[in-house]
Amino acid sequence: MQLRHFLSLRDYNSADFFSILENAARVKRNRSALGAPLQDRHIALIFEKPSTRTRVSYEVGVKQLGGTPIVLSANEIQIARGESMADTARVLSRYVDGIMIRTFSHEKLTELAGFSSIPVINGLSDKYHPSQTLADFQTILEMGKHPDKIRIVYMGDGSSNVAHSLIFGAALAGSEIIIVSPKEYRPDPDVVEAARSMGARLKISADLKDAEESDVLYTDVWVSMGQEKEAEAKKTILMPYQLNEKIASKMNNGGILLHCLPAHKGEEITEAAFESSYSRVFDQAENRLHAQKALMHFLFS
Ligand code: CP
């Protein structure tokens, strides 16, 4: 079987992306629909940072696919004392059948994958959060619109891991995506170039008018784990790009609001927008479980 990792959606094609999403919808309707591809298999789930959704949805997902999760906080393994990702990968490859990791630096993730002989899944790095994007697009497709007729607007910190992965998801889905962010927080030029070379219909704008007439309005927390030092300055720059009721009311008919959670209400999103009838944030959180089961079925079947 060919070894596949899941580090970024830039390494995937549209056929694989839609195949995973179709299985995500199937397994949402029937939790056993994908069988037990992880029977007699162990999956290490490594966390260098806190997590609620990723932690619980991967552990439950592995069990529902017949496997055994081994949850490891980085503090309890030798990574915390400086053991390299390369050595960790070569050791774990001899014990378990797959690794899901949440880490700080994307370089560390690629080092781990480079030395691993088993699939490695990105559960969040500083550059990408593709596990989240699968759930995002499962939720977006539940709107029932054809993907190439959907306009997604991401407001706020366009340089975030969630924005970067959403850009690649939109490129694979054929959806239009507009990043509305101040010039200080635009997406990484490397991401923009790679997404455009995949055919992305991507616009980067600082003009709030470009956030109007969307089908999906998406935002994420402004200050990520590890960015606490720049918090106050960042909040001031981003405040005009808050997702509020005014901008939500300018969505197209049937438009939805997404947020990958956890939310800082009153900062990147208002309480009223978060709790509004447009909000699909808890469907989106639920879909982490279904989409990741479909991903693991794809990687391990
Ligand atoms: N959205 C997300 O990844 O949530 P957690 O940080 O709780 O895993």
PDB file of C-alpha atoms and ligand atoms in Angstrom:
ATOM      1  CA  MET A   1       0.000   0.000   0.000  1.00  0.00           C
ATOM      2  CA  GLN A   2       1.320   3.460  -0.926  1.00  0.00           C
ATOM      3  CA  LEU A   3       2.216   5.557   2.152  1.00  0.00           C
ATOM      4  CA  ARG A   4       0.061   8.709   2.293  1.00  0.00           C
ATOM      5  CA  HIS A   5       0.345  11.433   4.893  1.00  0.00           C
ATOM      6  CA  PHE A   6      -2.160  14.237   5.545  1.00  0.00           C
ATOM      7  CA  LEU A   7      -0.021  17.285   6.254  1.00  0.00           C
ATOM      8  CA  SER A   8      -1.692  19.856   4.011  1.00  0.00           C
ATOM      9  CA  LEU A   9      -4.489  19.864   1.445  1.00  0.00           C
ATOM     10  CA  ARG A  10      -2.017  21.311  -1.068  1.00  0.00           C
ATOM     11  CA  ASP A  11      -0.781  17.691  -1.471  1.00  0.00           C
ATOM     12  CA  TYR A  12      -4.277  16.402  -2.363  1.00  0.00           C
ATOM     13  CA  ASN A  13      -6.399  16.503  -5.503  1.00  0.00           C
ATOM     14  CA  SER A  14     -10.110  17.274  -5.938  1.00  0.00           C
ATOM     15  CA  ALA A  15     -11.086  13.628  -6.511  1.00  0.00           C
ATOM     16  CA  ASP A  16      -9.532  12.530  -3.197  1.00  0.00           C
ATOM     17  CA  PHE A  17     -10.999  15.558  -1.393  1.00  0.00           C
ATOM     18  CA  PHE A  18     -14.559  14.892  -2.606  1.00  0.00           C
ATOM     19  CA  SER A  19     -14.200  11.149  -2.008  1.00  0.00           C
ATOM     20  CA  ILE A  20     -13.309  11.826   1.658  1.00  0.00           C
ATOM     21  CA  LEU A  21     -16.212  14.280   1.968  1.00  0.00           C
ATOM     22  CA  GLU A  22     -18.694  11.808   0.436  1.00  0.00           C
ATOM     23  CA  ASN A  23     -17.632   9.205   2.986  1.00  0.00           C
ATOM     24  CA  ALA A  24     -17.886  11.814   5.741  1.00  0.00           C
ATOM     25  CA  ALA A  25     -21.536  12.378   4.778  1.00  0.00           C
ATOM     26  CA  ARG A  26     -22.156   8.586   4.653  1.00  0.00           C
ATOM     27  CA  VAL A  27     -20.638   7.987   8.078  1.00  0.00           C
ATOM     28  CA  LYS A  28     -22.605  10.896   9.531  1.00  0.00           C
ATOM     29  CA  ARG A  29     -25.821   9.135   8.422  1.00  0.00           C
ATOM     30  CA  ASN A  30     -24.619   5.740   9.680  1.00  0.00           C
ATOM     31  CA  ARG A  31     -21.676   5.657  12.108  1.00  0.00           C
ATOM     32  CA  SER A  32     -20.689   2.116  10.988  1.00  0.00           C
ATOM     33  CA  ALA A  33     -20.832   2.854   7.251  1.00  0.00           C
ATOM     34  CA  LEU A  34     -17.043   2.754   6.844  1.00  0.00           C
ATOM     35  CA  GLY A  35     -16.551  -0.577   8.620  1.00  0.00           C
ATOM     36  CA  ALA A  36     -13.511  -1.162  10.832  1.00  0.00           C
ATOM     37  CA  PRO A  37     -10.389  -0.269   8.789  1.00  0.00           C
ATOM     38  CA  LEU A  38      -8.441   0.282  12.049  1.00  0.00           C
ATOM     39  CA  GLN A  39      -9.181  -3.186  13.460  1.00  0.00           C
ATOM     40  CA  ASP A  40      -6.052  -4.429  15.303  1.00  0.00           C
ATOM     41  CA  ARG A  41      -4.331  -1.089  14.654  1.00  0.00           C
ATOM     42  CA  HIS A  42      -2.983   1.475  17.100  1.00  0.00           C
ATOM     43  CA  ILE A  43      -2.914   5.211  16.370  1.00  0.00           C
ATOM     44  CA  ALA A  44      -0.709   7.575  18.419  1.00  0.00           C
ATOM     45  CA  LEU A  45      -2.388  10.937  19.054  1.00  0.00           C
ATOM     46  CA  ILE A  46       0.330  13.415  20.119  1.00  0.00           C
ATOM     47  CA  PHE A  47      -0.505  16.841  21.547  1.00  0.00           C
ATOM     48  CA  GLU A  48       2.096  19.561  22.076  1.00  0.00           C
ATOM     49  CA  LYS A  49      -0.750  22.086  22.572  1.00  0.00           C
ATOM     50  CA  PRO A  50      -4.174  21.983  24.266  1.00  0.00           C
ATOM     51  CA  SER A  51      -7.219  20.726  22.362  1.00  0.00           C
ATOM     52  CA  THR A  52     -10.867  19.865  22.912  1.00  0.00           C
ATOM     53  CA  ARG A  53     -12.290  19.045  19.460  1.00  0.00           C
ATOM     54  CA  THR A  54      -9.205  17.451  17.890  1.00  0.00           C
ATOM     55  CA  ARG A  55      -8.408  15.471  21.030  1.00  0.00           C
ATOM     56  CA  VAL A  56     -11.879  14.006  21.502  1.00  0.00           C
ATOM     57  CA  SER A  57     -12.947  13.601  17.864  1.00  0.00           C
ATOM     58  CA  TYR A  58      -9.782  11.705  16.883  1.00  0.00           C
ATOM     59  CA  GLU A  59      -9.921   9.449  19.937  1.00  0.00           C
ATOM     60  CA  VAL A  60     -13.601   8.616  19.403  1.00  0.00           C
ATOM     61  CA  GLY A  61     -13.096   8.308  15.641  1.00  0.00           C
ATOM     62  CA  VAL A  62     -10.238   5.809  15.982  1.00  0.00           C
ATOM     63  CA  LYS A  63     -12.362   3.687  18.359  1.00  0.00           C
ATOM     64  CA  GLN A  64     -15.416   3.814  16.088  1.00  0.00           C
ATOM     65  CA  LEU A  65     -13.230   2.538  13.198  1.00  0.00           C
ATOM     66  CA  GLY A  66     -12.169  -0.453  15.320  1.00  0.00           C
ATOM     67  CA  GLY A  67      -8.740   0.849  16.375  1.00  0.00           C
ATOM     68  CA  THR A  68      -6.956   1.704  19.613  1.00  0.00           C
ATOM     69  CA  PRO A  69      -5.918   5.333  20.207  1.00  0.00           C
ATOM     70  CA  ILE A  70      -2.855   6.081  22.346  1.00  0.00           C
ATOM     71  CA  VAL A  71      -3.142   9.683  23.511  1.00  0.00           C
ATOM     72  CA  LEU A  72       0.227  11.248  24.352  1.00  0.00           C
ATOM     73  CA  SER A  73       0.768  14.700  25.755  1.00  0.00           C
ATOM     74  CA  ALA A  74       4.177  15.919  24.558  1.00  0.00           C
ATOM     75  CA  ASN A  75       5.064  16.531  28.218  1.00  0.00           C
ATOM     76  CA  GLU A  76       4.921  12.823  28.996  1.00  0.00           C
ATOM     77  CA  ILE A  77       7.136  11.658  26.126  1.00  0.00           C
ATOM     78  CA  GLN A  78      10.765  12.424  25.320  1.00  0.00           C
ATOM     79  CA  ILE A  79       9.918  15.135  22.749  1.00  0.00           C
ATOM     80  CA  ALA A  80       9.626  17.432  25.805  1.00  0.00           C
ATOM     81  CA  ARG A  81      13.264  16.637  26.691  1.00  0.00           C
ATOM     82  CA  GLY A  82      14.538  17.318  23.193  1.00  0.00           C
ATOM     83  CA  GLU A  83      14.252  13.972  21.406  1.00  0.00           C
ATOM     84  CA  SER A  84      14.014  14.825  17.728  1.00  0.00           C
ATOM     85  CA  MET A  85      10.961  14.306  15.546  1.00  0.00           C
ATOM     86  CA  ALA A  86      13.125  12.157  13.267  1.00  0.00           C
ATOM     87  CA  ASP A  87      13.958   9.709  16.077  1.00  0.00           C
ATOM     88  CA  THR A  88      10.418   9.803  17.485  1.00  0.00           C
ATOM     89  CA  ALA A  89       9.037   8.934  14.025  1.00  0.00           C
ATOM     90  CA  ARG A  90      11.398   5.992  13.556  1.00  0.00           C
ATOM     91  CA  VAL A  91      10.560   4.570  16.988  1.00  0.00           C
ATOM     92  CA  LEU A  92       6.773   5.025  16.772  1.00  0.00           C
ATOM     93  CA  SER A  93       6.751   3.515  13.269  1.00  0.00           C
ATOM     94  CA  ARG A  94       7.841   0.243  14.900  1.00  0.00           C
ATOM     95  CA  TYR A  95       5.042   0.247  17.495  1.00  0.00           C
ATOM     96  CA  VAL A  96       1.928   1.816  16.002  1.00  0.00           C
ATOM     97  CA  ASP A  97       0.167   2.073  12.637  1.00  0.00           C
ATOM     98  CA  GLY A  98      -0.401   5.832  12.361  1.00  0.00           C
ATOM     99  CA  ILE A  99       0.371   9.143  14.053  1.00  0.00           C
ATOM    100  CA  MET A 100      -1.846  12.191  14.476  1.00  0.00           C
ATOM    101  CA  ILE A 101       0.068  15.168  15.884  1.00  0.00           C
ATOM    102  CA  ARG A 102      -0.744  18.707  17.004  1.00  0.00           C
ATOM    103  CA  THR A 103       2.488  20.653  17.077  1.00  0.00           C
ATOM    104  CA  PHE A 104       3.841  24.205  16.966  1.00  0.00           C
ATOM    105  CA  SER A 105       6.001  24.257  13.883  1.00  0.00           C
ATOM    106  CA  HIS A 106       5.090  22.880  10.474  1.00  0.00           C
ATOM    107  CA  GLU A 107       8.783  22.096   9.914  1.00  0.00           C
ATOM    108  CA  LYS A 108       8.670  19.699  12.885  1.00  0.00           C
ATOM    109  CA  LEU A 109       5.642  18.021  11.367  1.00  0.00           C
ATOM    110  CA  THR A 110       7.337  17.541   7.995  1.00  0.00           C
ATOM    111  CA  GLU A 111      10.435  16.182   9.772  1.00  0.00           C
ATOM    112  CA  LEU A 112       8.245  13.652  11.603  1.00  0.00           C
ATOM    113  CA  ALA A 113       6.524  12.609   8.360  1.00  0.00           C
ATOM    114  CA  GLY A 114       9.826  12.453   6.493  1.00  0.00           C
ATOM    115  CA  PHE A 115      11.160   9.831   8.888  1.00  0.00           C
ATOM    116  CA  SER A 116       7.893   7.940   9.408  1.00  0.00           C
ATOM    117  CA  SER A 117       7.005   4.712   7.616  1.00  0.00           C
ATOM    118  CA  ILE A 118       3.355   5.022   8.740  1.00  0.00           C
ATOM    119  CA  PRO A 119       0.750   7.713   7.866  1.00  0.00           C
ATOM    120  CA  VAL A 120       1.111  11.040   9.696  1.00  0.00           C
ATOM    121  CA  ILE A 121      -1.928  13.307  10.110  1.00  0.00           C
ATOM    122  CA  ASN A 122      -1.711  17.034  10.841  1.00  0.00           C
ATOM    123  CA  GLY A 123      -3.929  17.881  13.814  1.00  0.00           C
ATOM    124  CA  LEU A 124      -2.780  21.533  13.596  1.00  0.00           C
ATOM    125  CA  SER A 125       0.559  23.170  12.946  1.00  0.00           C
ATOM    126  CA  ASP A 126       1.452  26.854  12.842  1.00  0.00           C
ATOM    127  CA  LYS A 127       0.886  26.878   9.057  1.00  0.00           C
ATOM    128  CA  TYR A 128      -2.041  24.531   8.386  1.00  0.00           C
ATOM    129  CA  HIS A 129      -5.092  22.936   9.991  1.00  0.00           C
ATOM    130  CA  PRO A 130      -6.361  20.558   7.278  1.00  0.00           C
ATOM    131  CA  SER A 131      -8.319  18.294   9.654  1.00  0.00           C
ATOM    132  CA  GLN A 132     -10.442  21.363  10.403  1.00  0.00           C
ATOM    133  CA  THR A 133     -10.898  22.156   6.709  1.00  0.00           C
ATOM    134  CA  LEU A 134     -12.404  18.735   5.978  1.00  0.00           C
ATOM    135  CA  ALA A 135     -15.099  19.423   8.585  1.00  0.00           C
ATOM    136  CA  ASP A 136     -15.533  22.975   7.247  1.00  0.00           C
ATOM    137  CA  PHE A 137     -16.266  21.712   3.750  1.00  0.00           C
ATOM    138  CA  GLN A 138     -18.530  18.947   5.000  1.00  0.00           C
ATOM    139  CA  THR A 139     -20.558  21.704   6.685  1.00  0.00           C
ATOM    140  CA  ILE A 140     -20.416  23.942   3.602  1.00  0.00           C
ATOM    141  CA  LEU A 141     -21.627  21.114   1.316  1.00  0.00           C
ATOM    142  CA  GLU A 142     -24.531  20.484   3.714  1.00  0.00           C
ATOM    143  CA  MET A 143     -25.926  23.816   2.453  1.00  0.00           C
ATOM    144  CA  GLY A 144     -26.894  21.865  -0.685  1.00  0.00           C
ATOM    145  CA  LYS A 145     -25.356  24.308  -3.169  1.00  0.00           C
ATOM    146  CA  HIS A 146     -23.006  23.261  -5.941  1.00  0.00           C
ATOM    147  CA  PRO A 147     -19.467  23.921  -4.610  1.00  0.00           C
ATOM    148  CA  ASP A 148     -18.463  26.073  -7.587  1.00  0.00           C
ATOM    149  CA  LYS A 149     -21.464  28.374  -6.922  1.00  0.00           C
ATOM    150  CA  ILE A 150     -20.348  29.107  -3.345  1.00  0.00           C
ATOM    151  CA  ARG A 151     -18.517  32.265  -2.278  1.00  0.00           C
ATOM    152  CA  ILE A 152     -16.601  31.886   0.986  1.00  0.00           C
ATOM    153  CA  VAL A 153     -15.395  34.976   2.832  1.00  0.00           C
ATOM    154  CA  TYR A 154     -12.817  34.548   5.571  1.00  0.00           C
ATOM    155  CA  MET A 155     -12.606  37.672   7.779  1.00  0.00           C
ATOM    156  CA  GLY A 156      -9.827  38.536  10.216  1.00  0.00           C
ATOM    157  CA  ASP A 157      -6.353  37.028  10.421  1.00  0.00           C
ATOM    158  CA  GLY A 158      -5.699  35.863   6.872  1.00  0.00           C
ATOM    159  CA  SER A 159      -2.251  34.604   7.869  1.00  0.00           C
ATOM    160  CA  SER A 160      -3.673  31.930  10.195  1.00  0.00           C
ATOM    161  CA  ASN A 161      -3.354  28.168   9.781  1.00  0.00           C
ATOM    162  CA  VAL A 162      -7.149  27.897   9.423  1.00  0.00           C
ATOM    163  CA  ALA A 163      -7.235  30.519   6.634  1.00  0.00           C
ATOM    164  CA  HIS A 164      -4.351  28.838   4.800  1.00  0.00           C
ATOM    165  CA  SER A 165      -6.034  25.441   4.833  1.00  0.00           C
ATOM    166  CA  LEU A 166      -9.420  26.923   3.904  1.00  0.00           C
ATOM    167  CA  ILE A 167      -7.784  28.475   0.822  1.00  0.00           C
ATOM    168  CA  PHE A 168      -6.599  25.044  -0.342  1.00  0.00           C
ATOM    169  CA  GLY A 169      -9.992  23.506   0.477  1.00  0.00           C
ATOM    170  CA  ALA A 170     -11.694  26.134  -1.691  1.00  0.00           C
ATOM    171  CA  ALA A 171      -9.203  25.479  -4.501  1.00  0.00           C
ATOM    172  CA  LEU A 172     -10.002  21.733  -4.404  1.00  0.00           C
ATOM    173  CA  ALA A 173     -13.761  22.308  -4.137  1.00  0.00           C
ATOM    174  CA  GLY A 174     -13.828  24.923  -6.920  1.00  0.00           C
ATOM    175  CA  SER A 175     -15.421  27.492  -4.590  1.00  0.00           C
ATOM    176  CA  GLU A 176     -14.620  31.203  -4.712  1.00  0.00           C
ATOM    177  CA  ILE A 177     -12.746  32.447  -1.638  1.00  0.00           C
ATOM    178  CA  ILE A 178     -12.106  36.004  -0.516  1.00  0.00           C
ATOM    179  CA  ILE A 179      -9.764  36.735   2.381  1.00  0.00           C
ATOM    180  CA  VAL A 180     -10.791  40.056   3.935  1.00  0.00           C
ATOM    181  CA  SER A 181      -8.002  41.068   6.281  1.00  0.00           C
ATOM    182  CA  PRO A 182      -5.749  44.038   7.091  1.00  0.00           C
ATOM    183  CA  LYS A 183      -2.507  44.226   5.154  1.00  0.00           C
ATOM    184  CA  GLU A 184      -0.542  43.151   8.251  1.00  0.00           C
ATOM    185  CA  TYR A 185      -2.336  39.787   8.339  1.00  0.00           C
ATOM    186  CA  ARG A 186      -2.519  38.609   4.746  1.00  0.00           C
ATOM    187  CA  PRO A 187      -2.007  34.939   3.832  1.00  0.00           C
ATOM    188  CA  ASP A 188       1.518  33.635   3.314  1.00  0.00           C
ATOM    189  CA  PRO A 189       2.556  34.435  -0.307  1.00  0.00           C
ATOM    190  CA  ASP A 190       3.721  30.824  -0.665  1.00  0.00           C
ATOM    191  CA  VAL A 191       0.155  29.644   0.087  1.00  0.00           C
ATOM    192  CA  VAL A 192      -1.370  32.190  -2.309  1.00  0.00           C
ATOM    193  CA  GLU A 193       0.978  31.182  -5.126  1.00  0.00           C
ATOM    194  CA  ALA A 194       0.452  27.432  -4.584  1.00  0.00           C
ATOM    195  CA  ALA A 195      -3.344  27.803  -4.365  1.00  0.00           C
ATOM    196  CA  ARG A 196      -3.473  29.921  -7.536  1.00  0.00           C
ATOM    197  CA  SER A 197      -1.366  27.330  -9.350  1.00  0.00           C
ATOM    198  CA  MET A 198      -4.062  24.786  -8.331  1.00  0.00           C
ATOM    199  CA  GLY A 199      -6.695  27.028  -9.973  1.00  0.00           C
ATOM    200  CA  ALA A 200      -7.985  28.755  -6.831  1.00  0.00           C
ATOM    201  CA  ARG A 201     -10.470  31.596  -7.361  1.00  0.00           C
ATOM    202  CA  LEU A 202      -8.847  33.597  -4.590  1.00  0.00           C
ATOM    203  CA  LYS A 203      -9.014  37.314  -3.820  1.00  0.00           C
ATOM    204  CA  ILE A 204      -7.156  39.058  -1.002  1.00  0.00           C
ATOM    205  CA  SER A 205      -8.705  42.343   0.108  1.00  0.00           C
ATOM    206  CA  ALA A 206      -8.586  44.815   2.973  1.00  0.00           C
ATOM    207  CA  ASP A 207     -11.960  46.305   1.908  1.00  0.00           C
ATOM    208  CA  LEU A 208     -14.912  45.274   4.093  1.00  0.00           C
ATOM    209  CA  LYS A 209     -17.240  45.720   1.090  1.00  0.00           C
ATOM    210  CA  ASP A 210     -15.693  42.497  -0.212  1.00  0.00           C
ATOM    211  CA  ALA A 211     -17.140  40.633   2.791  1.00  0.00           C
ATOM    212  CA  GLU A 212     -20.685  41.272   1.526  1.00  0.00           C
ATOM    213  CA  GLU A 213     -22.791  38.884  -0.633  1.00  0.00           C
ATOM    214  CA  SER A 214     -21.106  35.769   0.681  1.00  0.00           C
ATOM    215  CA  ASP A 215     -22.596  32.284   1.122  1.00  0.00           C
ATOM    216  CA  VAL A 216     -20.196  31.436   3.946  1.00  0.00           C
ATOM    217  CA  LEU A 217     -18.708  33.911   6.426  1.00  0.00           C
ATOM    218  CA  TYR A 218     -15.851  32.400   8.402  1.00  0.00           C
ATOM    219  CA  THR A 219     -13.646  33.740  11.160  1.00  0.00           C
ATOM    220  CA  ASP A 220     -11.245  32.322  13.722  1.00  0.00           C
ATOM    221  CA  VAL A 221      -9.683  33.443  16.975  1.00  0.00           C
ATOM    222  CA  TRP A 222      -7.211  36.313  16.509  1.00  0.00           C
ATOM    223  CA  VAL A 223      -4.597  35.311  19.047  1.00  0.00           C
ATOM    224  CA  SER A 224      -3.509  31.714  18.560  1.00  0.00           C
ATOM    225  CA  MET A 225      -1.708  29.588  21.120  1.00  0.00           C
ATOM    226  CA  GLY A 226       1.887  30.844  21.293  1.00  0.00           C
ATOM    227  CA  GLN A 227       1.079  34.412  20.033  1.00  0.00           C
ATOM    228  CA  GLU A 228       0.223  35.946  23.416  1.00  0.00           C
ATOM    229  CA  LYS A 229       3.036  38.554  23.241  1.00  0.00           C
ATOM    230  CA  GLU A 230       1.546  40.358  20.219  1.00  0.00           C
ATOM    231  CA  ALA A 231      -2.053  39.985  21.489  1.00  0.00           C
ATOM    232  CA  GLU A 232      -3.064  43.576  22.237  1.00  0.00           C
ATOM    233  CA  ALA A 233      -1.539  45.120  19.110  1.00  0.00           C
ATOM    234  CA  LYS A 234      -3.067  42.403  16.949  1.00  0.00           C
ATOM    235  CA  LYS A 235      -6.553  42.859  18.428  1.00  0.00           C
ATOM    236  CA  THR A 236      -6.444  46.606  17.701  1.00  0.00           C
ATOM    237  CA  ILE A 237      -5.510  46.057  14.054  1.00  0.00           C
ATOM    238  CA  LEU A 238      -8.114  43.324  13.563  1.00  0.00           C
ATOM    239  CA  MET A 239     -11.089  44.914  15.378  1.00  0.00           C
ATOM    240  CA  PRO A 240     -12.547  46.517  12.170  1.00  0.00           C
ATOM    241  CA  TYR A 241     -12.632  42.976  10.722  1.00  0.00           C
ATOM    242  CA  GLN A 242     -14.843  41.550  13.470  1.00  0.00           C
ATOM    243  CA  LEU A 243     -17.628  39.252  12.253  1.00  0.00           C
ATOM    244  CA  ASN A 244     -20.789  40.985  13.509  1.00  0.00           C
ATOM    245  CA  GLU A 245     -24.545  41.038  12.829  1.00  0.00           C
ATOM    246  CA  LYS A 246     -24.198  43.919  10.347  1.00  0.00           C
ATOM    247  CA  ILE A 247     -21.899  42.012   8.003  1.00  0.00           C
ATOM    248  CA  ALA A 248     -23.816  38.748   8.595  1.00  0.00           C
ATOM    249  CA  SER A 249     -27.037  40.462   7.455  1.00  0.00           C
ATOM    250  CA  LYS A 250     -25.362  41.195   4.109  1.00  0.00           C
ATOM    251  CA  MET A 251     -24.822  37.521   3.256  1.00  0.00           C
ATOM    252  CA  ASN A 252     -26.652  35.947   0.321  1.00  0.00           C
ATOM    253  CA  ASN A 253     -29.937  34.137   1.076  1.00  0.00           C
ATOM    254  CA  GLY A 254     -29.244  30.924   3.009  1.00  0.00           C
ATOM    255  CA  GLY A 255     -25.754  32.091   4.006  1.00  0.00           C
ATOM    256  CA  ILE A 256     -24.051  30.519   7.022  1.00  0.00           C
ATOM    257  CA  LEU A 257     -21.490  31.578   9.645  1.00  0.00           C
ATOM    258  CA  LEU A 258     -18.598  29.303  10.547  1.00  0.00           C
ATOM    259  CA  HIS A 259     -15.964  29.399  13.299  1.00  0.00           C
ATOM    260  CA  CYS A 260     -13.565  26.555  14.038  1.00  0.00           C
ATOM    261  CA  LEU A 261     -13.784  27.181  17.824  1.00  0.00           C
ATOM    262  CA  PRO A 262     -12.875  27.952  20.516  1.00  0.00           C
ATOM    263  CA  ALA A 263     -14.396  31.429  20.059  1.00  0.00           C
ATOM    264  CA  HIS A 264     -13.455  34.637  21.858  1.00  0.00           C
ATOM    265  CA  LYS A 265     -16.850  36.347  21.723  1.00  0.00           C
ATOM    266  CA  GLY A 266     -16.560  40.124  21.620  1.00  0.00           C
ATOM    267  CA  GLU A 267     -13.251  39.859  19.732  1.00  0.00           C
ATOM    268  CA  GLU A 268     -13.299  38.104  16.322  1.00  0.00           C
ATOM    269  CA  ILE A 269     -17.080  37.465  16.495  1.00  0.00           C
ATOM    270  CA  THR A 270     -19.922  39.077  18.393  1.00  0.00           C
ATOM    271  CA  GLU A 271     -22.072  37.007  20.747  1.00  0.00           C
ATOM    272  CA  ALA A 272     -25.149  37.881  18.646  1.00  0.00           C
ATOM    273  CA  ALA A 273     -23.555  36.669  15.394  1.00  0.00           C
ATOM    274  CA  PHE A 274     -22.269  33.511  17.087  1.00  0.00           C
ATOM    275  CA  GLU A 275     -25.738  32.672  18.458  1.00  0.00           C
ATOM    276  CA  SER A 276     -27.651  33.812  15.348  1.00  0.00           C
ATOM    277  CA  SER A 277     -29.794  31.610  13.116  1.00  0.00           C
ATOM    278  CA  TYR A 278     -27.019  31.772  10.489  1.00  0.00           C
ATOM    279  CA  SER A 279     -24.519  30.075  12.762  1.00  0.00           C
ATOM    280  CA  ARG A 280     -23.522  26.455  11.989  1.00  0.00           C
ATOM    281  CA  VAL A 281     -20.572  26.304  14.373  1.00  0.00           C
ATOM    282  CA  PHE A 282     -21.752  23.263  16.321  1.00  0.00           C
ATOM    283  CA  ASP A 283     -22.581  21.274  13.154  1.00  0.00           C
ATOM    284  CA  GLN A 284     -19.059  22.208  12.039  1.00  0.00           C
ATOM    285  CA  ALA A 285     -17.590  20.958  15.329  1.00  0.00           C
ATOM    286  CA  GLU A 286     -19.603  17.705  15.072  1.00  0.00           C
ATOM    287  CA  ASN A 287     -18.342  17.202  11.526  1.00  0.00           C
ATOM    288  CA  ARG A 288     -14.749  16.978  12.808  1.00  0.00           C
ATOM    289  CA  LEU A 289     -15.620  13.438  13.937  1.00  0.00           C
ATOM    290  CA  HIS A 290     -17.241  12.316  10.671  1.00  0.00           C
ATOM    291  CA  ALA A 291     -14.713  13.973   8.345  1.00  0.00           C
ATOM    292  CA  GLN A 292     -11.725  12.566  10.259  1.00  0.00           C
ATOM    293  CA  LYS A 293     -13.218   9.067  10.238  1.00  0.00           C
ATOM    294  CA  ALA A 294     -13.519   9.401   6.453  1.00  0.00           C
ATOM    295  CA  LEU A 295      -9.919  10.648   6.305  1.00  0.00           C
ATOM    296  CA  MET A 296      -8.610   7.703   8.339  1.00  0.00           C
ATOM    297  CA  HIS A 297     -10.638   5.308   6.159  1.00  0.00           C
ATOM    298  CA  PHE A 298      -8.914   6.899   3.132  1.00  0.00           C
ATOM    299  CA  LEU A 299      -5.432   6.612   4.665  1.00  0.00           C
ATOM    300  CA  PHE A 300      -5.696   3.167   6.249  1.00  0.00           C
ATOM    301  CA  SER A 301      -8.089   1.118   4.091  1.00  0.00           C
TER     302      SER A 301
HETATM  303  N1   CP B   1     -10.856  23.729  16.142  1.00  0.00           N
HETATM  304  C1   CP B   1      -9.976  23.010  16.888  1.00  0.00           C
HETATM  305  O1   CP B   1      -8.966  22.498  16.391  1.00  0.00           O
HETATM  306  O2   CP B   1     -10.363  22.864  18.182  1.00  0.00           O
HETATM  307  P1   CP B   1      -9.406  22.335  19.359  1.00  0.00           P
HETATM  308  O3   CP B   1      -8.261  23.312  19.499  1.00  0.00           O
HETATM  309  O4   CP B   1     -10.288  22.273  20.563  1.00  0.00           O
HETATM  310  O5   CP B   1      -8.893  20.964  18.950  1.00  0.00           O
END
